[in-house]
PDB file of C-alpha atoms in Angstrom:
ATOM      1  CA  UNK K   1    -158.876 158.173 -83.757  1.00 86.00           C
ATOM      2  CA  UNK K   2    -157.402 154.547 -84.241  1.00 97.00           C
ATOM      3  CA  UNK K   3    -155.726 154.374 -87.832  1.00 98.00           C
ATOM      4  CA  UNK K   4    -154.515 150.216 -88.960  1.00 98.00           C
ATOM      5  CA  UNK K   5    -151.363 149.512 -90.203  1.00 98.00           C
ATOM      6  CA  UNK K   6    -151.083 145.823 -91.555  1.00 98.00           C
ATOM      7  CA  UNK K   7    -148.515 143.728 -93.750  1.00 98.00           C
ATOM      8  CA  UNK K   8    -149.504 143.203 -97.551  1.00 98.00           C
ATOM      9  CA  UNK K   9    -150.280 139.528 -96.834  1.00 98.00           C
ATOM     10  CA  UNK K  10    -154.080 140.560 -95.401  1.00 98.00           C
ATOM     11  CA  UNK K  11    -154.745 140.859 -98.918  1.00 98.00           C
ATOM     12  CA  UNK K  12    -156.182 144.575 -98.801  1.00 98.00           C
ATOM     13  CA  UNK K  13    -156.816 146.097-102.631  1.00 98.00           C
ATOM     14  CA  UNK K  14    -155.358 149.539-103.450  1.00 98.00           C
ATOM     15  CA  UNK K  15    -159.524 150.340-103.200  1.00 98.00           C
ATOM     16  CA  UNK K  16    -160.167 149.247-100.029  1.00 98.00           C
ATOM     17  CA  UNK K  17    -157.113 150.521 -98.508  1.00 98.00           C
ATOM     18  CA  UNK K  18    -157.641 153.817 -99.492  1.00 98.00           C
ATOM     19  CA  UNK K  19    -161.385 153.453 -98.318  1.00 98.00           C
ATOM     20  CA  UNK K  20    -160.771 152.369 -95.093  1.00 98.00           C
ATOM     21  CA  UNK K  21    -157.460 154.843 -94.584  1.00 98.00           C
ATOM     22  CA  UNK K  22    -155.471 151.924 -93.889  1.00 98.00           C
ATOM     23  CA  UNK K  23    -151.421 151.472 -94.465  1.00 98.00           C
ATOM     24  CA  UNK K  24    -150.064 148.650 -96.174  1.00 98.00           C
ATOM     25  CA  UNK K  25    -146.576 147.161 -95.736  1.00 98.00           C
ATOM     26  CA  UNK K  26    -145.139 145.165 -98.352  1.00 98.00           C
ATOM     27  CA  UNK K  27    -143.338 141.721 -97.973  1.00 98.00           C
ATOM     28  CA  UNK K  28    -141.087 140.886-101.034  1.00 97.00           C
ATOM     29  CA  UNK K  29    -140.767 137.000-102.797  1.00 97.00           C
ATOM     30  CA  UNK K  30    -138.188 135.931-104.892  1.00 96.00           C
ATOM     31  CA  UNK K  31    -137.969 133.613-107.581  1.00 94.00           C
ATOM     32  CA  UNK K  32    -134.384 132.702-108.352  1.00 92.00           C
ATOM     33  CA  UNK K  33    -133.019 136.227-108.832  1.00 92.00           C
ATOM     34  CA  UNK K  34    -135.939 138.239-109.309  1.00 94.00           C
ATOM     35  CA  UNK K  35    -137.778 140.042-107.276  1.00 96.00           C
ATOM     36  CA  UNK K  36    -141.338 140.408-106.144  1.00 97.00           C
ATOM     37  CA  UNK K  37    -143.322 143.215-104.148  1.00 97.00           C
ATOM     38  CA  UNK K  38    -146.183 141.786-102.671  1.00 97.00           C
ATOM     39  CA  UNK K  39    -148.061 144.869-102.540  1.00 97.00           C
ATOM     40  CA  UNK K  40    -151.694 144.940-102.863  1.00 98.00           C
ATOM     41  CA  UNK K  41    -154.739 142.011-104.379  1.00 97.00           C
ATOM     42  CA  UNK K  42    -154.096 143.395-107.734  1.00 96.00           C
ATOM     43  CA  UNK K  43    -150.233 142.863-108.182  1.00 94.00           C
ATOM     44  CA  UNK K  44    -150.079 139.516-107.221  1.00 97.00           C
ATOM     45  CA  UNK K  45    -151.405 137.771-110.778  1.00 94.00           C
ATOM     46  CA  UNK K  46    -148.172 138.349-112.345  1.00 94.00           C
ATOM     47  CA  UNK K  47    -146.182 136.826-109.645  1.00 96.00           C
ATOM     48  CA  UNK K  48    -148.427 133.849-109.336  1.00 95.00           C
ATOM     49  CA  UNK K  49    -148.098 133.274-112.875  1.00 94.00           C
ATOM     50  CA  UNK K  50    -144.087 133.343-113.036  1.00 95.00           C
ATOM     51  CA  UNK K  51    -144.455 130.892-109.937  1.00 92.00           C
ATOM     52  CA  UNK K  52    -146.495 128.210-111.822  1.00 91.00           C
ATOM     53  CA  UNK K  53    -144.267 128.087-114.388  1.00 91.00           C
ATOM     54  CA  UNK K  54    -141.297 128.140-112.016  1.00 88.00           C
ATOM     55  CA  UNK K  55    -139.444 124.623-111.544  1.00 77.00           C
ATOM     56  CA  UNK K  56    -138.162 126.002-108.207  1.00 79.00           C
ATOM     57  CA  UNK K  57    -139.243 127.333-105.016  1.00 83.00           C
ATOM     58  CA  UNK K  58    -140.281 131.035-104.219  1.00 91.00           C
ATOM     59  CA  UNK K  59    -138.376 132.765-100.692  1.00 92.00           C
ATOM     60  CA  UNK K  60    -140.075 135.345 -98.827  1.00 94.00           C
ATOM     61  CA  UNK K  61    -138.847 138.233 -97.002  1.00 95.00           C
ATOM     62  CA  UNK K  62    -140.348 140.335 -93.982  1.00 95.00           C
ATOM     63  CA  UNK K  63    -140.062 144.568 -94.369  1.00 97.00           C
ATOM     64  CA  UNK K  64    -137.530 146.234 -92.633  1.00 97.00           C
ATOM     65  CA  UNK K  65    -138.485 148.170 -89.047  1.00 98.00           C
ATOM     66  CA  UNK K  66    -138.074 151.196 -91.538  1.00 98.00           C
ATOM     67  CA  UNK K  67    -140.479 150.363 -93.547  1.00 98.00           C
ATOM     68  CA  UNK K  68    -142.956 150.438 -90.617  1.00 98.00           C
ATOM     69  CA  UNK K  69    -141.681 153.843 -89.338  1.00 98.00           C
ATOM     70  CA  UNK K  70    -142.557 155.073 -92.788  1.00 98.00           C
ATOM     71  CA  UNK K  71    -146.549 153.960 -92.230  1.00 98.00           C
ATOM     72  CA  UNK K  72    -146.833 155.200 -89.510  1.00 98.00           C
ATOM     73  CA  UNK K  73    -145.117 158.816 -90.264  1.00 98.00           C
ATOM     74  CA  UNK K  74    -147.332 158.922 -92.518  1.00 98.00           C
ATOM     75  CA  UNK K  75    -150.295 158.453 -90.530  1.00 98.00           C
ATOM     76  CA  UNK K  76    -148.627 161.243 -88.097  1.00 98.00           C
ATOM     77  CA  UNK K  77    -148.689 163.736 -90.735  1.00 98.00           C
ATOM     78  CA  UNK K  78    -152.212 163.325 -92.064  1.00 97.00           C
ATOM     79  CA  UNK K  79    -153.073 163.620 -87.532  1.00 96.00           C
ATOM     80  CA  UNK K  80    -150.417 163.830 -85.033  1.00 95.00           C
ATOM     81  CA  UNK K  81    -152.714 162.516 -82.308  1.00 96.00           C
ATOM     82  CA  UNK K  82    -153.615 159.325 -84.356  1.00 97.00           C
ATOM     83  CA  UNK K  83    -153.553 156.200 -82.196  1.00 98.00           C
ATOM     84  CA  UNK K  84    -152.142 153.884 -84.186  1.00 98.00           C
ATOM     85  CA  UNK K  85    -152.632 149.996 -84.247  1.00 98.00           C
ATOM     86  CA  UNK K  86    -150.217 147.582 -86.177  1.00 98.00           C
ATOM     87  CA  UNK K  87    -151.250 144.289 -87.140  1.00 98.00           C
ATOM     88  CA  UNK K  88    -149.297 141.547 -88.320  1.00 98.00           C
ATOM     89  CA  UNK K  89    -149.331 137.893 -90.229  1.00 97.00           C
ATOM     90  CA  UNK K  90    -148.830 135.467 -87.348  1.00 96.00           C
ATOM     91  CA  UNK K  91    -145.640 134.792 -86.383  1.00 95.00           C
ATOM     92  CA  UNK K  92    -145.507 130.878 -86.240  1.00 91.00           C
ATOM     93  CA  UNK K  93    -145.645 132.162 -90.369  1.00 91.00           C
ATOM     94  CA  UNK K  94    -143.140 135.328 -90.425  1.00 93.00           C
ATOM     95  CA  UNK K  95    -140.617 137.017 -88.292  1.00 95.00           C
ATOM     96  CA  UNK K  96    -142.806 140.665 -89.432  1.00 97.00           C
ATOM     97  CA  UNK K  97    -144.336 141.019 -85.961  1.00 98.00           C
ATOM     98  CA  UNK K  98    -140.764 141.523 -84.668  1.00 98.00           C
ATOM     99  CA  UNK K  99    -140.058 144.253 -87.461  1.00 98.00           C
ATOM    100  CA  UNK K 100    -143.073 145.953 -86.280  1.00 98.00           C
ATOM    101  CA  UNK K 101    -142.093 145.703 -82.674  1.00 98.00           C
ATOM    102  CA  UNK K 102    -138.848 147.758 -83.399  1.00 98.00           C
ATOM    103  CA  UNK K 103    -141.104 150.520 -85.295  1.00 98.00           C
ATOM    104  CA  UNK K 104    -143.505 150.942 -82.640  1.00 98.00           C
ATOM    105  CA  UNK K 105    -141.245 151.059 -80.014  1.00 98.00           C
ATOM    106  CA  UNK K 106    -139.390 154.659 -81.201  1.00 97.00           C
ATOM    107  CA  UNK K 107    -142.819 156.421 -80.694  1.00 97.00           C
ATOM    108  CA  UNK K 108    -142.806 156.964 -76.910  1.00 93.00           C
ATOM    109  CA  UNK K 109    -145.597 159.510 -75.637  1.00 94.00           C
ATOM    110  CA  UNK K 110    -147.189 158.150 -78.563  1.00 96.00           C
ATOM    111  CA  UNK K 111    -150.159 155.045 -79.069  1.00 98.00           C
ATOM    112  CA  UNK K 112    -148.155 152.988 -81.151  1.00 98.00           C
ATOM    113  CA  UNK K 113    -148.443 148.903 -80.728  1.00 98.00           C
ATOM    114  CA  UNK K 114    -147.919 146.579 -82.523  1.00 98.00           C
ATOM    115  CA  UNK K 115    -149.556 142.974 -82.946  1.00 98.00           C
ATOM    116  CA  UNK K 116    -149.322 139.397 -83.932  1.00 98.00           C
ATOM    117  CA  UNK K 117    -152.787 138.719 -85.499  1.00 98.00           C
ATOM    118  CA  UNK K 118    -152.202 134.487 -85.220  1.00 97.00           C
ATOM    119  CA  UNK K 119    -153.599 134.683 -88.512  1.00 97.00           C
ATOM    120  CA  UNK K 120    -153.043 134.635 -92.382  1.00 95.00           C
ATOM    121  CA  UNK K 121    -153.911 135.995 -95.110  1.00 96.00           C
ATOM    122  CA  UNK K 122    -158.051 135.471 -95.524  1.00 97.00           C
ATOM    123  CA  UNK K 123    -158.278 135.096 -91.866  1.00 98.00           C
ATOM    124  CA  UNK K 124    -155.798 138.045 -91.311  1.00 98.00           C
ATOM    125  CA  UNK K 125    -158.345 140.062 -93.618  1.00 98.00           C
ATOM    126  CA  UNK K 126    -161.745 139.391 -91.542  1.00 98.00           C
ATOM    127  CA  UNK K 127    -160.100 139.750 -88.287  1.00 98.00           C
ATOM    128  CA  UNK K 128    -159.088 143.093 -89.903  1.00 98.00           C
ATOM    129  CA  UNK K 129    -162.646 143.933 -91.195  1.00 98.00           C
ATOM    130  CA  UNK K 130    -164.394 143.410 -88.025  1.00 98.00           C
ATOM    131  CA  UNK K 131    -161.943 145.152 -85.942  1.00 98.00           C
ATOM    132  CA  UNK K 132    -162.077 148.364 -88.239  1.00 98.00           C
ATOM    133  CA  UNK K 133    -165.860 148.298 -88.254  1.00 98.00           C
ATOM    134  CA  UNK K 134    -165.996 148.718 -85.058  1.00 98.00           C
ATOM    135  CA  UNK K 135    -163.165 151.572 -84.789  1.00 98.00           C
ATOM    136  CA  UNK K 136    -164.778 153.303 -87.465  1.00 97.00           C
ATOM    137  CA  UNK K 137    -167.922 152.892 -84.847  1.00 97.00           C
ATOM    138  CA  UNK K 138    -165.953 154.961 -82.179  1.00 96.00           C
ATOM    139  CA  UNK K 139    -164.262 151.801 -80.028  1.00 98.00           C
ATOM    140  CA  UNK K 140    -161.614 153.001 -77.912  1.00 98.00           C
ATOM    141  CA  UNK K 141    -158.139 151.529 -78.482  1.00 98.00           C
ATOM    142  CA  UNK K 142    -158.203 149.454 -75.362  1.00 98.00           C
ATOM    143  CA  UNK K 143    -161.644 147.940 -77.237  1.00 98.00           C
ATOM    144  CA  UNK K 144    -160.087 146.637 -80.053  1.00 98.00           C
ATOM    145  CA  UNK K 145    -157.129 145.101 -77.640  1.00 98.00           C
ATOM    146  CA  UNK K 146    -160.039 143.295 -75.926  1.00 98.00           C
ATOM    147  CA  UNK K 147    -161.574 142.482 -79.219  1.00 98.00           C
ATOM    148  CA  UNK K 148    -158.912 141.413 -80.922  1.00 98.00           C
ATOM    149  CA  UNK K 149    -157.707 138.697 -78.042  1.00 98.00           C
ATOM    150  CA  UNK K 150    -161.387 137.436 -78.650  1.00 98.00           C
ATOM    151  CA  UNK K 151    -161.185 137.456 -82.539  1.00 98.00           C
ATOM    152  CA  UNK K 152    -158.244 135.197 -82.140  1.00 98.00           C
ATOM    153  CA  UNK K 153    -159.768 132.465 -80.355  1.00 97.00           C
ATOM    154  CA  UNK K 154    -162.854 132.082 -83.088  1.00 98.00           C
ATOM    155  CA  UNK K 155    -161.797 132.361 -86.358  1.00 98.00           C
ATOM    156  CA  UNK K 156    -159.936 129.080 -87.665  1.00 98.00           C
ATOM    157  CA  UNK K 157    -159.101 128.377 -90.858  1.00 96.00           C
ATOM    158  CA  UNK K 158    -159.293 124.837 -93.422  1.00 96.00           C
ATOM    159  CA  UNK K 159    -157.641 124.210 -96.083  1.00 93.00           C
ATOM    160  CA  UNK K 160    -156.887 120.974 -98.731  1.00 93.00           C
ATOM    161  CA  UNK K 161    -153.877 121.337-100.293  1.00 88.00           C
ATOM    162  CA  UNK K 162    -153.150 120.840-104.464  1.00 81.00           C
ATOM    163  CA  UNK K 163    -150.258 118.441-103.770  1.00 70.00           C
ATOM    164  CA  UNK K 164    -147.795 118.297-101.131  1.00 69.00           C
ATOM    165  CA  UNK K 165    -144.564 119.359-102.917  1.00 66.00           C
ATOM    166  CA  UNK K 166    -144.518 122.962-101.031  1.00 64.00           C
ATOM    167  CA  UNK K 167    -145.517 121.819 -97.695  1.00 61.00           C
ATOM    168  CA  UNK K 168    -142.683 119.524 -97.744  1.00 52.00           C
ATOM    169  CA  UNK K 169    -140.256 122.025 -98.903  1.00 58.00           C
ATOM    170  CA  UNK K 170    -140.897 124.028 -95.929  1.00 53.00           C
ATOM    171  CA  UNK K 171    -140.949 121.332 -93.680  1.00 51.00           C
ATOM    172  CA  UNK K 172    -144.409 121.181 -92.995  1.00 53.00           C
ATOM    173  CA  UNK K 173    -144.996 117.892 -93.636  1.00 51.00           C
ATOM    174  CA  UNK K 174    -141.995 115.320 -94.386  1.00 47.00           C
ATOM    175  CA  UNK K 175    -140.773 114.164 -97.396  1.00 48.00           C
ATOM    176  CA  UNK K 176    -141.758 110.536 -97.434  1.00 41.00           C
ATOM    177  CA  UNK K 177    -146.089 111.679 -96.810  1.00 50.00           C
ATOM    178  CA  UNK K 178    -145.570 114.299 -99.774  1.00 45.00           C
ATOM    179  CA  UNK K 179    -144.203 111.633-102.602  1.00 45.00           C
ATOM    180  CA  UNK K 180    -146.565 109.080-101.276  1.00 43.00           C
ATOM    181  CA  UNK K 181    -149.405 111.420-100.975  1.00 47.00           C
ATOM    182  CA  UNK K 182    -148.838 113.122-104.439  1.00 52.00           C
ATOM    183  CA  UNK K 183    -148.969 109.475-105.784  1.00 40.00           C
ATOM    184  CA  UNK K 184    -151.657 108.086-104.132  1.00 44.00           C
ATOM    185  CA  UNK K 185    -153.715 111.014-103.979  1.00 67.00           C
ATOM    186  CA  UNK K 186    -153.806 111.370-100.319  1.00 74.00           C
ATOM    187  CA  UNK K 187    -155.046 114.543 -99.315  1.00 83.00           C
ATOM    188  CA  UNK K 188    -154.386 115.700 -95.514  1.00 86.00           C
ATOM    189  CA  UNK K 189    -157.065 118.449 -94.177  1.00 91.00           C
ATOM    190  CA  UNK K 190    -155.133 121.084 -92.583  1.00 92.00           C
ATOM    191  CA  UNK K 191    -156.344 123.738 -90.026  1.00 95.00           C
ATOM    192  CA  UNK K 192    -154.839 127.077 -88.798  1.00 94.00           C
ATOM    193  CA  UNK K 193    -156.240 128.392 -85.834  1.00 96.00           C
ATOM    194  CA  UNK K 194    -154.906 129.893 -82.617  1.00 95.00           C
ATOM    195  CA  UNK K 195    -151.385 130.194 -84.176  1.00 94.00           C
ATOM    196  CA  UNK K 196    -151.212 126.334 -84.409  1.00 92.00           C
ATOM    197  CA  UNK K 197    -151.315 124.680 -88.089  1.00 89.00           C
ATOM    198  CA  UNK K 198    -152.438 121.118 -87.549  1.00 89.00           C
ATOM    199  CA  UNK K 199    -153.624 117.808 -89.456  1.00 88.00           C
ATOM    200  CA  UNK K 200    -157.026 116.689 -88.021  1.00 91.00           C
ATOM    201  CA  UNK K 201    -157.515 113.772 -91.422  1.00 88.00           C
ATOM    202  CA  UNK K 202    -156.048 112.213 -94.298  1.00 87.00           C
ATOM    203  CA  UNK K 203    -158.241 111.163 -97.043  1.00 88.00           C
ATOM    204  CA  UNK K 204    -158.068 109.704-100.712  1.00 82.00           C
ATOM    205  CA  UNK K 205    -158.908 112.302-103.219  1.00 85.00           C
ATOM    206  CA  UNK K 206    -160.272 116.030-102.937  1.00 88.00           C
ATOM    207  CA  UNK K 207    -164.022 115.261-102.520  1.00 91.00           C
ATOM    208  CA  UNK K 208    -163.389 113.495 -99.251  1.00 92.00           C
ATOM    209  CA  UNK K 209    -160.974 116.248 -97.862  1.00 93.00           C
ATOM    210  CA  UNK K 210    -163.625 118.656 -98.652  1.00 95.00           C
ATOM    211  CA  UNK K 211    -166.238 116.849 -96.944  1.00 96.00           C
ATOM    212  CA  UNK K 212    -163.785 116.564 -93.833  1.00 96.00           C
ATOM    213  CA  UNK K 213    -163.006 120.024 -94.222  1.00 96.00           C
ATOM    214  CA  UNK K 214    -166.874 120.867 -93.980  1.00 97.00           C
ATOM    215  CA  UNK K 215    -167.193 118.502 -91.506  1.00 96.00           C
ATOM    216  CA  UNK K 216    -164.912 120.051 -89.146  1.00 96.00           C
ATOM    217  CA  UNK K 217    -166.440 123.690 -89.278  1.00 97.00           C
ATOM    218  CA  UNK K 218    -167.926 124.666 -86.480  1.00 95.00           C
ATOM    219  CA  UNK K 219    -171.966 124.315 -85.747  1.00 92.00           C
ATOM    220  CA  UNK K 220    -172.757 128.306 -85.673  1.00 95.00           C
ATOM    221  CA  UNK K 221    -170.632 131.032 -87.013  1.00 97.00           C
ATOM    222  CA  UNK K 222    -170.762 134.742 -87.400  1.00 97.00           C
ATOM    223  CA  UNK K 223    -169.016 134.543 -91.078  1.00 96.00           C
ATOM    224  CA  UNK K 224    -167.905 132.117 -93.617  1.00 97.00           C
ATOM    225  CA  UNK K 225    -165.978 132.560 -96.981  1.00 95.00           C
ATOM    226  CA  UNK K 226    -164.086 130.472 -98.793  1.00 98.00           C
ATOM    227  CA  UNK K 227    -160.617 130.972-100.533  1.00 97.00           C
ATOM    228  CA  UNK K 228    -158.062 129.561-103.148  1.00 97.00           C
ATOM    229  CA  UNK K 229    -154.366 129.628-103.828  1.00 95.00           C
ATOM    230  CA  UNK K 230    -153.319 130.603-107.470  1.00 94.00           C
ATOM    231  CA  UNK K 231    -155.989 128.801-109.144  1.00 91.00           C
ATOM    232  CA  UNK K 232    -159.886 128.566-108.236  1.00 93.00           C
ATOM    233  CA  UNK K 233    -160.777 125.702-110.470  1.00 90.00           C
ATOM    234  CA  UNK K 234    -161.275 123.662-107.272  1.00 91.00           C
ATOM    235  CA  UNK K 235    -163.550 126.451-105.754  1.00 95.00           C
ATOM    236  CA  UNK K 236    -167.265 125.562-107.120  1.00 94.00           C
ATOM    237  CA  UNK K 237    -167.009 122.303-105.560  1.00 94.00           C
ATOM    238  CA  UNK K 238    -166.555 123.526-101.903  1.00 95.00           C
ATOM    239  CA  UNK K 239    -169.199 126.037-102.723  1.00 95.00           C
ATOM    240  CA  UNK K 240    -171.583 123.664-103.411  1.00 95.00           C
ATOM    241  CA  UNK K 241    -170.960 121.589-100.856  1.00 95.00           C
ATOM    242  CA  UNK K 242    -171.404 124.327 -98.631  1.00 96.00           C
ATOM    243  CA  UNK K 243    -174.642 125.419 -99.945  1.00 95.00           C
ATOM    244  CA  UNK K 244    -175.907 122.522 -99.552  1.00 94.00           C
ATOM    245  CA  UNK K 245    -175.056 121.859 -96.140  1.00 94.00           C
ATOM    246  CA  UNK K 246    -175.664 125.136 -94.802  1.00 94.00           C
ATOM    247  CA  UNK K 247    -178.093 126.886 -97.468  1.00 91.00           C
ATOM    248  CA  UNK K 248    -176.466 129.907 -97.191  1.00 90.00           C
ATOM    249  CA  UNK K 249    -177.444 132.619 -99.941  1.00 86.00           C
ATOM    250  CA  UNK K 250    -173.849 133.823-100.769  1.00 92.00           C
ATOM    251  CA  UNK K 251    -170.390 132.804 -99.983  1.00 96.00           C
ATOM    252  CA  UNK K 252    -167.766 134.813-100.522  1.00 96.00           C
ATOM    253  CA  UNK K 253    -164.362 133.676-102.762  1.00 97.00           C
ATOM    254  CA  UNK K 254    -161.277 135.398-101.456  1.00 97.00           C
ATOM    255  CA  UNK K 255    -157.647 134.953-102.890  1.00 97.00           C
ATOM    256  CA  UNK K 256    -154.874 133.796-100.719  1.00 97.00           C
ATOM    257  CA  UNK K 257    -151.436 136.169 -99.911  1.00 97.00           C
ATOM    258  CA  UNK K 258    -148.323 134.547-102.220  1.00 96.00           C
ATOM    259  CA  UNK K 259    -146.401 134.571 -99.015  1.00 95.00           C
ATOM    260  CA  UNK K 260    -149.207 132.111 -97.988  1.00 92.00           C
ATOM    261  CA  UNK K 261    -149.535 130.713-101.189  1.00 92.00           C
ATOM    262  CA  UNK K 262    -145.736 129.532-102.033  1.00 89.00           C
ATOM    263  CA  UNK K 263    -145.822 127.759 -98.639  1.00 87.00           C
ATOM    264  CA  UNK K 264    -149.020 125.496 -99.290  1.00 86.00           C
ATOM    265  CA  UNK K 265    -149.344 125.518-102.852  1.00 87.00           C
ATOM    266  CA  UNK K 266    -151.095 126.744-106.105  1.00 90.00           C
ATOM    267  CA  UNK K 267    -154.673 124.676-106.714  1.00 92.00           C
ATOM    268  CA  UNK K 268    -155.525 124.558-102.904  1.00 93.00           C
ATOM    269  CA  UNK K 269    -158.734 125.665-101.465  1.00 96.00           C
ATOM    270  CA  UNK K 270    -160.016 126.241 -98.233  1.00 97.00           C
ATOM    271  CA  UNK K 271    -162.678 127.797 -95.658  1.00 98.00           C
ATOM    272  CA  UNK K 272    -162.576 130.437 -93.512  1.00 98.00           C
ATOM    273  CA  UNK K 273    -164.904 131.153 -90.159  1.00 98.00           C
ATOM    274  CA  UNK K 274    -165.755 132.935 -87.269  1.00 98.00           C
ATOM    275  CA  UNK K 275    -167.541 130.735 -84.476  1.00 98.00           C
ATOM    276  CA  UNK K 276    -170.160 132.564 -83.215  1.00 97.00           C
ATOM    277  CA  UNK K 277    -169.701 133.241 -79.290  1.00 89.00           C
ATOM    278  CA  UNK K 278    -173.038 130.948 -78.339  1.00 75.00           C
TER     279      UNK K 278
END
């Protein structure tokens, strides 16, 4: 049997976790001296509220190798001939794939491998859904290898950020674009996809970097949500928009990670999809 173990910042609740029998690793944030656990969907509101009242910037930190060995020890103990598959925020984003690396490596004689997903947080947690739907379907571990190269290559993700205060604090975007942006209201569309983050416009005002983001999906996909950082209130109008271009009957709203989140910024929205392969 292939058992998952993947870093908190998938964005797996305690529920679906248990449900699916998959491990969790926790990242830690800190603001000033206190500390956060990242943990599961359900512990992140408090931290996300200390943040937005914050005046200063949050750090991140990537678990320990131990912390790994623990998961999957665990995993060993429930069934010693588990084949065990680790999965990991993308590592143009955090230095966990390498943590991971060291884990997996003690367990020789053993299926133990670890992975960088290239993705993040709502794309980290479909490429994670589809890949344990089909375990759970009896694919072989060399399978989800195979899948898993393929996932990488379709799923992108768009986003619009709030402002451009955090971006520039992690040197995303410079300095001089964030203070002019934040003043004039220019609003760069972003996309992450095949472990490149890139700027494909720049527009005045969120409407118009929605409608760029939208414009920019591509013309079939598999799946489609959408997701916020922090704050939805600028949710319902990228879910109308979408509606309306695509008349789908539901789209789902997922939160982002606050490893993601501190990076990019409370208030920003985005769009998650998998092409379809046609």
């Amino acid at each position: 049997m292939v058992r998952f173990i993947v870093d908190s910042t998938f964005g797996l609740t305690r529920e679906e976790a248990k449900a699916r029998n998959i491990e969790v690793v926790s990242l830690t944030l800190l603001i000033g001296d206190k500390e956060y656990t990242e943990g599961y969907r359900e512990d992140w509101d408090g931290f996300y509220a200390d943040y937005a009242r914050s005046k200063m910037g949050a750090k991140t930190s990537q678990p320990s190798p131990e912390k790994f060995t623990e998961a999957i020890e665990r995993i060993f103990a429930e069934d010693e001939n588990s084949e065990i598959m680790i999965l990991t925020i993308a590592d143009r984003l955090s230095g966990t794939i390498g943590a991971a690396r060291i884990a997996a490596a003690q367990y020789e004689g053993k299926r133990v491998e670890a992975f960088n997903s290239n993705e993040a947080g709502p794309s980290a947690l479909l490429l994670l859904r589809e890949m344990h739907d089909v375990a759970t379907a009896g694919a072989t571990f060399d399978e989800l290898v195979d899948m898993l190269e393929d996932l990488k290559q379709r799923i992108a993700m768009q986003f619009v950020p709030a402002t451009l205060t955090e971006l520039a604090r992690g040197g995303r975007v410079n300095k001089l674009l964030s203070k002019v942006g934040n003043i004039l209201k220019i609003k760069p569309v972003f996309e992450f996809a095949k472990n490149e983050l890139s700027i494909y416009a720049k527009t005045l005002g969120l409407n118009r970097a929605l409608d760029a983001a939208i414009a920019h999906l591509p013309e079939k996909f598999d799946k489609l949500f959408v997701y916020y950082i922090g704050s939805d209130k600028n949710i319902e109008p990228l879910r109308e928009r979408l509606f309306r271009k695509f008349g789908l009957e539901r789209i789902e709203v997922e939160p982002m990670c606050p490893v993601g989140g501190v990076h990019i910024g409370i208030g920003t929205v985005g769009i998650v999809t998998l092409a379809s392969k046609d």
